[in-house]
Coordinates of N, CA and C in Angstrom, one line a residue:
M787 N 0.9 -1.1 0.3 CA -0.3 0.4 -0.2 C 0.8 0.9 -0.1
S788 N 0.3 1.8 -0.1 CA 1.3 3.3 -0.4 C 0.6 4.5 -0.9
N789 N 1.2 5.8 -1.0 CA 0.7 7.1 -1.4 C 1.8 8.1 -1.6
V790 N 1.3 8.7 -2.6 CA 1.6 10.3 -3.2 C 1.1 11.1 -2.1
S791 N 2.7 12.0 -1.7 CA 2.5 13.3 -0.7 C 1.3 14.6 -1.9
A792 N 1.2 15.1 -0.6 CA 0.2 15.9 -1.4 C 0.5 17.1 -2.8
D793 N 2.0 17.5 -2.4 CA 2.9 18.6 -3.7 C 3.4 17.2 -4.8
G794 N 3.2 16.2 -4.4 CA 3.4 15.0 -5.5 C 5.7 14.5 -5.8
R795 N 5.8 15.0 -4.4 CA 7.1 15.1 -5.3 C 7.7 13.7 -4.2
T796 N 7.2 12.9 -3.0 CA 7.3 11.5 -2.3 C 6.4 10.2 -3.0
L797 N 6.6 9.5 -3.2 CA 5.7 8.0 -2.6 C 6.2 7.7 -1.2
W798 N 4.7 7.8 -0.5 CA 5.0 6.6 1.4 C 4.3 5.2 0.5
P799 N 5.4 4.3 0.9 CA 4.7 2.7 1.1 C 4.9 2.5 1.9
S800 N 4.3 1.4 2.6 CA 4.7 0.9 3.7 C 5.0 -0.6 3.5
G801 N 5.7 -1.0 4.1 CA 6.4 -2.2 4.1 C 5.5 -3.2 5.0
R802 N 5.0 -3.9 4.5 CA 4.2 -4.2 6.0 C 4.5 -5.7 6.8
Y803 N 5.2 -6.2 5.9 CA 6.4 -7.0 6.7 C 7.4 -6.9 7.1
D804 N 8.3 -5.8 6.7 CA 9.4 -4.9 7.1 C 9.4 -4.5 8.2
R805 N 8.3 -4.1 9.2 CA 7.8 -2.3 10.1 C 8.0 -1.4 9.5
E806 N 8.3 -1.2 8.3 CA 8.8 0.5 7.9 C 7.8 0.9 7.1
V807 N 8.1 2.6 6.9 CA 7.9 2.9 5.7 C 8.4 3.7 5.1
Y808 N 8.5 3.8 3.5 CA 9.6 4.2 2.7 C 8.6 5.7 2.6
V809 N 9.8 6.2 2.4 CA 10.0 7.3 1.3 C 10.4 7.6 0.3
L810 N 10.7 7.0 -1.0 CA 10.8 7.4 -2.0 C 10.9 8.9 -2.8
S811 N 11.8 9.3 -3.9 CA 11.4 10.5 -4.4 C 10.7 9.7 -5.7
T812 N 9.6 10.7 -6.4 CA 8.7 10.6 -7.1 C 9.7 10.9 -8.7
D813 N 11.0 11.5 -8.4 CA 11.7 12.0 -9.8 C 12.4 11.0 -10.6
D814 N 12.7 9.9 -9.7 CA 13.7 8.8 -9.9 C 13.6 7.9 -8.8
G815 N 12.6 7.8 -8.6 CA 12.4 6.8 -7.5 C 13.6 6.6 -5.9
H816 N 14.1 7.2 -6.1 CA 16.0 6.7 -4.9 C 14.9 6.5 -3.2
P817 N 15.9 6.2 -2.9 CA 15.2 6.3 -1.4 C 15.5 7.6 -0.7
I818 N 14.7 8.2 0.3 CA 15.0 9.2 1.2 C 14.6 9.2 1.8
R819 N 14.3 7.8 2.8 CA 14.1 7.5 4.0 C 13.2 6.5 4.2
R820 N 13.8 5.7 5.5 CA 13.5 4.4 5.4 C 12.9 4.8 7.5
I821 N 11.5 4.9 7.9 CA 10.7 4.7 8.6 C 10.5 3.8 10.1
P822 N 11.4 3.4 11.2 CA 10.6 2.4 11.3 C 9.1 2.2 12.3
V823 N 8.4 1.8 12.2 CA 7.0 1.8 13.1 C 6.4 1.0 13.2
G824 N 6.8 0.0 13.6 CA 6.5 -1.2 13.8 C 5.5 -2.4 13.5
D825 N 4.6 -3.4 14.3 CA 4.5 -4.6 13.7 C 3.4 -4.3 12.0
G826 N 3.4 -4.8 11.0 CA 2.4 -4.8 10.7 C 2.1 -2.9 9.9
P827 N 3.0 -2.5 9.4 CA 2.6 -1.2 9.0 C 1.3 -1.2 7.3
H828 N -0.4 -1.0 7.1 CA -0.9 -2.0 6.8 C -1.5 -0.9 5.8
G829 N -1.4 0.3 5.1 CA -2.1 1.2 4.1 C -1.7 2.6 5.0
L830 N -1.6 3.4 4.1 CA -1.7 4.8 4.9 C -2.3 6.2 4.3
C831 N -2.3 6.9 5.4 CA -3.9 7.9 4.8 C -3.4 9.1 5.2
M832 N -3.0 10.1 4.2 CA -2.2 11.6 3.3 C -3.5 12.3 3.1
W833 N -3.3 13.1 4.1 CA -4.3 14.1 3.7 C -4.0 15.7 4.0
P834 N -4.0 16.8 3.0 CA -5.9 15.8 1.6 C -4.8 15.3 0.2
Q835 N -5.7 15.0 -0.1 CA -5.6 13.7 -1.3 C -5.5 14.4 -2.0
P836 N -4.5 13.9 -3.2 CA -3.6 15.2 -4.2 C -4.5 14.2 -5.6
G837 N -4.9 14.6 -6.4 CA -5.0 14.4 -7.6 C -6.6 13.6 -7.7
R838 N -7.4 13.3 -8.6 CA -8.4 12.6 -8.5 C -8.7 11.2 -8.0
Y839 N -7.9 10.1 -8.0 CA -7.6 8.9 -7.8 C -6.8 8.5 -6.3
P840 N -7.5 8.0 -5.3 CA -6.8 7.7 -4.0 C -5.6 6.6 -4.1
L841 N -4.7 6.3 -4.4 CA -3.6 4.6 -3.8 C -3.5 4.2 -2.6
G842 N -4.5 3.3 -2.9 CA -3.7 2.0 -1.6 C -5.3 2.1 -0.7
H843 N -5.4 2.2 0.7 CA -6.3 2.0 1.6 C -6.1 4.0 1.7
T844 N -6.2 4.8 1.1 CA -6.1 6.3 1.1 C -7.4 7.2 1.8
G845 N -8.4 6.2 1.5 CA -10.3 6.5 1.5 C -10.8 6.3 3.0
I846 N -10.0 5.5 3.4 CA -9.4 5.3 5.1 C -9.6 6.6 5.9
T847 N -11.0 6.9 6.5 CA -10.7 8.6 7.6 C -10.6 7.4 9.2
R848 N -10.3 8.1 9.5 CA -10.9 7.7 11.1 C -10.3 8.6 12.3

């Protein structure tokens, strides 16, 4: 599962089995950061939503 930042500059995929969230450049795909988050990150919600169609579980608001 992943999401794009509101400014479109980074992609944030979750590493469900790696206990990390990754930050990747949308320009060339290079990794910017790996963020340890604990067991089973599954889906990300970023607000406001960029573009017309969300990716992953981005339609979930709790």
